[in-house]
mmCIF file of C-alpha atoms in Angstrom:
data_model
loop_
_atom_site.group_PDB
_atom_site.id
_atom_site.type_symbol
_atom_site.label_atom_id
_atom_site.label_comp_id
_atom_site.label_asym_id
_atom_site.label_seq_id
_atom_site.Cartn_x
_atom_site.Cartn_y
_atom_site.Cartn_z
ATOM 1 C CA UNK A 24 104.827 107.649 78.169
ATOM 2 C CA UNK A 25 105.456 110.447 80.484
ATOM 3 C CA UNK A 26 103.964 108.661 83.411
ATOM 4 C CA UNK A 27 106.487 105.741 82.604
ATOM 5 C CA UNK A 28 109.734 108.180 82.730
ATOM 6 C CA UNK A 29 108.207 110.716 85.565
ATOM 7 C CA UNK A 30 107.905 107.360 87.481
ATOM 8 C CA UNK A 31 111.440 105.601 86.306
ATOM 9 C CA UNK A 32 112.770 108.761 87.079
ATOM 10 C CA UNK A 33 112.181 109.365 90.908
ATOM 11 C CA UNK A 34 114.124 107.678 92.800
ATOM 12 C CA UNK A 35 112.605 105.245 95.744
ATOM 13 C CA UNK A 36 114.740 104.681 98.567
ATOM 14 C CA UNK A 37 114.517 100.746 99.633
ATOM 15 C CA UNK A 38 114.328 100.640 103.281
ATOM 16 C CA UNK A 39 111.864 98.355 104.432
ATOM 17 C CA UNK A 40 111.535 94.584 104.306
ATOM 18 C CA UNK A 41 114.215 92.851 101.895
ATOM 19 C CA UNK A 42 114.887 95.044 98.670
ATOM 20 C CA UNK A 43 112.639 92.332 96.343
ATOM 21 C CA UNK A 44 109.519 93.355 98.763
ATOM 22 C CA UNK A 45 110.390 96.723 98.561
ATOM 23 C CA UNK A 46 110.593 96.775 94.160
ATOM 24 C CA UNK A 47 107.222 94.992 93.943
ATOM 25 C CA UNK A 48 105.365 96.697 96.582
ATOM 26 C CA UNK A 49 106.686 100.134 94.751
ATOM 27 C CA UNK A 50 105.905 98.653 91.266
ATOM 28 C CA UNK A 51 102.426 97.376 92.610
ATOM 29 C CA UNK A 52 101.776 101.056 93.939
ATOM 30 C CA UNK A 53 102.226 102.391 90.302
ATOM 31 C CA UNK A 54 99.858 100.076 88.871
ATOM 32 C CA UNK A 55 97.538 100.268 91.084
ATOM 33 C CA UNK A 56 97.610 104.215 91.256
ATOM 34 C CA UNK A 57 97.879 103.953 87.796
ATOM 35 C CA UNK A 58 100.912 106.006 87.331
ATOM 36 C CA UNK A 59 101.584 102.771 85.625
ATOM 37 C CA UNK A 60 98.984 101.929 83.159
ATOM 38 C CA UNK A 61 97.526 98.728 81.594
ATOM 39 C CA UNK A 62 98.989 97.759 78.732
ATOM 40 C CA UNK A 63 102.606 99.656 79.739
ATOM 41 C CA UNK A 64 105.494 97.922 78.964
ATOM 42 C CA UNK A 65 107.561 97.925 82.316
ATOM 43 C CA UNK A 66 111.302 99.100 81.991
ATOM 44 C CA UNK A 67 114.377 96.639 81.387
ATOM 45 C CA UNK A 68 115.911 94.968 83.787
ATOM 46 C CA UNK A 69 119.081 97.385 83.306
ATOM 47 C CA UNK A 70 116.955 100.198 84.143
ATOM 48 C CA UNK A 71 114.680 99.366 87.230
ATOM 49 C CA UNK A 72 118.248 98.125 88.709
ATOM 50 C CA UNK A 73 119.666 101.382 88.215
ATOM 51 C CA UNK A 74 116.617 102.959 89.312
ATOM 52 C CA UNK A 75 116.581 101.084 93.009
ATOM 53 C CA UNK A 76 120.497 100.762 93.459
ATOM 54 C CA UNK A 77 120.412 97.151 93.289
ATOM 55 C CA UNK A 78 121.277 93.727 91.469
ATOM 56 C CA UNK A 79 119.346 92.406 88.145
ATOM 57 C CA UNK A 80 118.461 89.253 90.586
ATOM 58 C CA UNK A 81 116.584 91.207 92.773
ATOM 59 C CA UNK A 82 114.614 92.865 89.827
ATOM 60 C CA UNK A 83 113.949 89.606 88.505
ATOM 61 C CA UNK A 84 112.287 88.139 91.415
ATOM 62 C CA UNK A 85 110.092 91.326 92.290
ATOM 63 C CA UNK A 86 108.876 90.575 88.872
ATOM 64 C CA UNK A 87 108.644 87.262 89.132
ATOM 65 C CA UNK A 88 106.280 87.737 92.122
ATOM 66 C CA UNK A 89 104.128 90.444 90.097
ATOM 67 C CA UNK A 90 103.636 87.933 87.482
ATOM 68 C CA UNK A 91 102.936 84.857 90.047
ATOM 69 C CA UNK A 92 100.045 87.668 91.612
ATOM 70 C CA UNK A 93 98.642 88.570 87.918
ATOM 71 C CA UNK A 94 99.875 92.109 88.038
ATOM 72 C CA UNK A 95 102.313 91.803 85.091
ATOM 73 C CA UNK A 96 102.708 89.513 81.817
ATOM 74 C CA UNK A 97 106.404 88.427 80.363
ATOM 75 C CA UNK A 98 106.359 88.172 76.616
ATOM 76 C CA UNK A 99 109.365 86.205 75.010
ATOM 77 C CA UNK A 100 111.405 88.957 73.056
ATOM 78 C CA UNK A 101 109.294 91.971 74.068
ATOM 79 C CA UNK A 102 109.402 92.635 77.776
ATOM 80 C CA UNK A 103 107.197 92.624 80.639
ATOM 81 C CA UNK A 104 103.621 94.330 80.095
ATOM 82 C CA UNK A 105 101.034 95.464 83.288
ATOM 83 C CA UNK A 106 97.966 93.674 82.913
ATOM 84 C CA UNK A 107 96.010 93.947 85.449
ATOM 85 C CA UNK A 108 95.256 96.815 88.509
ATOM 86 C CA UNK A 109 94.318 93.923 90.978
ATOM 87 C CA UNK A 110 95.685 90.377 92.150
ATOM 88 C CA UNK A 111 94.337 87.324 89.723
ATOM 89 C CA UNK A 112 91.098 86.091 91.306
ATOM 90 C CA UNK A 113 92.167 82.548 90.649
ATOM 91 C CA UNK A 114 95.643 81.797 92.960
ATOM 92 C CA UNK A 115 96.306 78.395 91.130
ATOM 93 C CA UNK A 116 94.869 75.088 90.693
ATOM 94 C CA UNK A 117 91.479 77.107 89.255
ATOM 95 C CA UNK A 118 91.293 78.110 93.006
ATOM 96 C CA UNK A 119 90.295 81.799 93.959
ATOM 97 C CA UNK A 120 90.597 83.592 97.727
ATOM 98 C CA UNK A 121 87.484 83.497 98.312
ATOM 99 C CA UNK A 122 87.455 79.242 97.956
ATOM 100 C CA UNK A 123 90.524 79.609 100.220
ATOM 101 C CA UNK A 124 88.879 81.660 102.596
ATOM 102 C CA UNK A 125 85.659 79.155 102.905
ATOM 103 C CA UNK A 126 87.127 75.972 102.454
ATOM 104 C CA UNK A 127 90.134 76.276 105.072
ATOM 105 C CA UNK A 128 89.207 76.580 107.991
ATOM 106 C CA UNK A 129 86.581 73.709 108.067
ATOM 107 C CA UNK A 130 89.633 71.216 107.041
ATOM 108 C CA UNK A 131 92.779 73.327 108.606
ATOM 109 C CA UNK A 132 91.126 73.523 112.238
ATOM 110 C CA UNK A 133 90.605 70.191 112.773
ATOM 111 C CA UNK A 134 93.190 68.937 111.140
ATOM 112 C CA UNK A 135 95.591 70.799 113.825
ATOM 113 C CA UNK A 136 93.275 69.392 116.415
ATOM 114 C CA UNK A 137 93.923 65.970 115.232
ATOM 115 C CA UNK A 138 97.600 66.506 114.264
ATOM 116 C CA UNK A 139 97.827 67.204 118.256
ATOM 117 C CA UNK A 140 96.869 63.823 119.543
ATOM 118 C CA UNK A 141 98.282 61.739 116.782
ATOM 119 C CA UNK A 142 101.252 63.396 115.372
ATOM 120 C CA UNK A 143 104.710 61.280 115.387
ATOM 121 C CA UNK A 144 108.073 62.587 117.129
ATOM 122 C CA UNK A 145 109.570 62.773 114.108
ATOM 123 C CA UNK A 146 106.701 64.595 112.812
ATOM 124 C CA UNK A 147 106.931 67.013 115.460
ATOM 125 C CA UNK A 148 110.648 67.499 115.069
ATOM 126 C CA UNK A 149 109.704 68.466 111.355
ATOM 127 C CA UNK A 150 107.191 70.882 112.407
ATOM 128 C CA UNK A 151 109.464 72.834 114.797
ATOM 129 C CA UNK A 152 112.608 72.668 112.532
ATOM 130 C CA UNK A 153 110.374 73.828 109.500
ATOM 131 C CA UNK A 154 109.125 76.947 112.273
ATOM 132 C CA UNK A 155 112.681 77.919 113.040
ATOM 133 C CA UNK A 156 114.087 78.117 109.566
ATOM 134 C CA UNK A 157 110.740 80.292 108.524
ATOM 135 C CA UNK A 158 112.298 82.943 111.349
ATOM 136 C CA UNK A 159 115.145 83.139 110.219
ATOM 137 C CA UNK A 160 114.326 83.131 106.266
ATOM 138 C CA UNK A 161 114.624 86.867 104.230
ATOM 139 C CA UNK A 162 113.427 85.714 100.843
ATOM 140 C CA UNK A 163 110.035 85.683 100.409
ATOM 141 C CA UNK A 164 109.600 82.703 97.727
ATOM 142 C CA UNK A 165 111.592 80.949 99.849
ATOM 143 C CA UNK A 166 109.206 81.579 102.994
ATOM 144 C CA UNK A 167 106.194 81.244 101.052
ATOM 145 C CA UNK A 168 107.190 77.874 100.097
ATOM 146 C CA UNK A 169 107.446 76.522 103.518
ATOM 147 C CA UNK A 170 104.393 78.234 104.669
ATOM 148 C CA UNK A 171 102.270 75.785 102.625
ATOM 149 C CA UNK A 172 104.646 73.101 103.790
ATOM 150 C CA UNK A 173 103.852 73.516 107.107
ATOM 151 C CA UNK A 174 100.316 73.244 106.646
ATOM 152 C CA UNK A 175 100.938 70.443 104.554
ATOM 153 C CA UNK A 176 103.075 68.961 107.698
ATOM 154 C CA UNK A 177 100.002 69.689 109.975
ATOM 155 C CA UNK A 178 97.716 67.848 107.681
ATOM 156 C CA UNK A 179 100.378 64.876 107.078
ATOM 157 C CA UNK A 180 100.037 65.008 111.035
ATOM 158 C CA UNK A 181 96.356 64.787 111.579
ATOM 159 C CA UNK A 182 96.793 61.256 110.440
ATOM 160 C CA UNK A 183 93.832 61.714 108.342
ATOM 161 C CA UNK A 184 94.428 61.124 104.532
ATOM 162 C CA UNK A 185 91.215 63.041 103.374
ATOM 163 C CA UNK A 186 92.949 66.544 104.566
ATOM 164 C CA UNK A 187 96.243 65.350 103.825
ATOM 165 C CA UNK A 188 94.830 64.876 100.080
ATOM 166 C CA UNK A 189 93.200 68.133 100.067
ATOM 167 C CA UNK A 190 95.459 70.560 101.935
ATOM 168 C CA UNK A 191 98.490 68.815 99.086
ATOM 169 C CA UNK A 192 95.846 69.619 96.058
ATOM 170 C CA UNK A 193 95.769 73.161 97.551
ATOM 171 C CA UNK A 194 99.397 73.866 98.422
ATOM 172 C CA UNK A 195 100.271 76.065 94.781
ATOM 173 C CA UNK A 196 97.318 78.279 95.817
ATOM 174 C CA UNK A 197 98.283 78.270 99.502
ATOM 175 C CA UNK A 198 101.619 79.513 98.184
ATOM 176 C CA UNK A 199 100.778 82.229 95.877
ATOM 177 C CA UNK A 200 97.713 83.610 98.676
ATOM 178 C CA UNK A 201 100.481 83.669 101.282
ATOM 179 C CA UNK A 202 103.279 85.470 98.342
ATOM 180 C CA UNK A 203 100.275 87.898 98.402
ATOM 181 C CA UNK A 204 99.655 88.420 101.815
ATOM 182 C CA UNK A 205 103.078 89.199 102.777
ATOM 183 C CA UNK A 206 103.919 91.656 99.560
ATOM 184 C CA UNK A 207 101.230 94.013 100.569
ATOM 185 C CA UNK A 208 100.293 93.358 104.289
ATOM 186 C CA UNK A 209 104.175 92.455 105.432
ATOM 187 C CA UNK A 210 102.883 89.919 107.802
ATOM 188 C CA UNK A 211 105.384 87.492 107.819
ATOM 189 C CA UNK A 212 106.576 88.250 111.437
ATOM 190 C CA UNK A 213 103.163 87.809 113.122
ATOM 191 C CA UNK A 214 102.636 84.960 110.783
ATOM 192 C CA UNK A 215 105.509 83.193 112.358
ATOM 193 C CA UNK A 216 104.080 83.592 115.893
ATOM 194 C CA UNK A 217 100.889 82.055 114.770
ATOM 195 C CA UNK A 218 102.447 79.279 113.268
ATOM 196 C CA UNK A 219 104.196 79.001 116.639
ATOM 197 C CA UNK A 220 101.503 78.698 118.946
ATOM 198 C CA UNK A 221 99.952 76.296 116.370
ATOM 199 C CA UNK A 222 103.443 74.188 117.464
ATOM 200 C CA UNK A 223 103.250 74.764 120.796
ATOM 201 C CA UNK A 224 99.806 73.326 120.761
ATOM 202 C CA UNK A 225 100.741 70.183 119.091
ATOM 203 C CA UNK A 226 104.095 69.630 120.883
ATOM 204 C CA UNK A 227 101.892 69.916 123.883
ATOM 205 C CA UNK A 228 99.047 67.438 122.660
ATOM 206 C CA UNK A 229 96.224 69.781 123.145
ATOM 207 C CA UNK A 230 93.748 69.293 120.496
ATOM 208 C CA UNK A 231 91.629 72.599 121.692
ATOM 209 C CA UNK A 232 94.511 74.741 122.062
ATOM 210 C CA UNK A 233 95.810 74.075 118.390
ATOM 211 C CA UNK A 234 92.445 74.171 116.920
ATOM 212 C CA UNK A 235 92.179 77.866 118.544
ATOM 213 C CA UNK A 236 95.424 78.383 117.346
ATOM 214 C CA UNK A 237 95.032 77.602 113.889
ATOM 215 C CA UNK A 238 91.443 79.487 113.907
ATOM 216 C CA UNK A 239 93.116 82.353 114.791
ATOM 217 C CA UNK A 240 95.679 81.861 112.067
ATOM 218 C CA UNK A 241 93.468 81.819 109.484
ATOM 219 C CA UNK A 242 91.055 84.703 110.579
ATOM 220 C CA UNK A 243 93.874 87.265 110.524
ATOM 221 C CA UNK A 244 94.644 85.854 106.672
ATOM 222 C CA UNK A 245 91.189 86.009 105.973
ATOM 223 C CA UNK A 246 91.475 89.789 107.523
ATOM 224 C CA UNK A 247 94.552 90.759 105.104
ATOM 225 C CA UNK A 248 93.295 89.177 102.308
ATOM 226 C CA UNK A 249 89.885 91.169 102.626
ATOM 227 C CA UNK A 250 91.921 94.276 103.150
ATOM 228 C CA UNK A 251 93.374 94.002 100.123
ATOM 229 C CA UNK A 252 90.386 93.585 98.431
ATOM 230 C CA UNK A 253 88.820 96.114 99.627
ATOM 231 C CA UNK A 254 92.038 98.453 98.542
#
């Protein structure tokens, strides 16, 4: 118990990212330092709000994400408990990273390739309008949700239904991998840039280009992802 109230007890100024980043990244840290240890039950609410100088709803999605990532477990009536040091191996669907990490880029690649000589205007206008609002987004659920639905767009766009069908059975893993990524790695910036040379490539109709463009893409998610393994 004195880890818990040492811990509740410092104060952790929120300065980077958006404040919900900020509360799980600092909750991860105690976990996985274990200043935090399995089996804890987590403070209210009330209290980890009062602890970062900030709203309940802000709390409530940093947990939310710890939960979605496997970190945490809500019990009806008797709080939130840690449960595990390290990110669920299976990201949804009975999917893990390391099926992610294989499977992707022999679908994802040419799937841009193809999504560059066959994709519609209207398809493209989706793309680009799906690109902007990702720059401009701060809440990470929010972002993470339309970075599997642009690579469900891109798939929709090769015009092929087999990765369409696959990429859409995927998308919940996609989701929580990417929810992941940018928690502990912060990469949603340079993930935007990918995603927009992936655009350019299409808009442009140059099936090497994108397929270099998603390949890159994924490597540097396969990079974070290892990183935080290896963590």
């Amino acid at each position: 118990m004195q880890d818990l109230d040492s811990w509740l007890s410092a104060k952790n100024e929120i300065s980077r990212r958006n404040a919900a980043e900020a509360v799980f990244e600092d909750v991860r840290t105690a976990i996985v330092d274990r200043k935090l240890a399995l089996g804890t039950r987590l403070p209210s609410e009330v209290q980890l709000a009062e602890r970062y100088g900030i709203s309940r709803a802000i709390v409530r999605e940093a947990l939310r994400s710890l939960q979605t990532l496997g970190f945490t477990q809500t019990r009806t009536g008797r709080g939130t408990f840690v449960v595990s040091e390290s990110p669920a191996r299976q990201l949804g669907g009975g999917y893990s990273a390391r099926d992610l990490m294989e499977a992707r880029p022999c679908i994802e690649i040419p799937a841009a390739g193809w999504a560059a000589l066959r994709r519609s205007s209207e398809q493209l206008a989706s793309l680009t309008s799906l690109c902007d609002r990702m720059d401009e987004e701060e809440h990470v659920q929010a972002w993470v949700r339309m970075d599997a639905e642009f690579h469900g767009e891109i798939a929709e766009a090769s015009g092929n239904a087999i990765f369409r069908k696959v990429v859409a059975d995927v998308r919940g893993a996609l989701a929580t991998q990417s929810e992941l990524v940018e928690h502990v790695r912060g990469r949603r910036k340079a993930s935007n840039a990918e995603h927009r040379r992936i655009l350019e490539a299409i808009a442009a109709g140059s099936e090497g280009h994108a397929r270099a463009a998603m390949a890159e893409h994924l490597l540097e998610v396969k990079r974070s992802i290892i990183g935080i393994a290896s963590e």
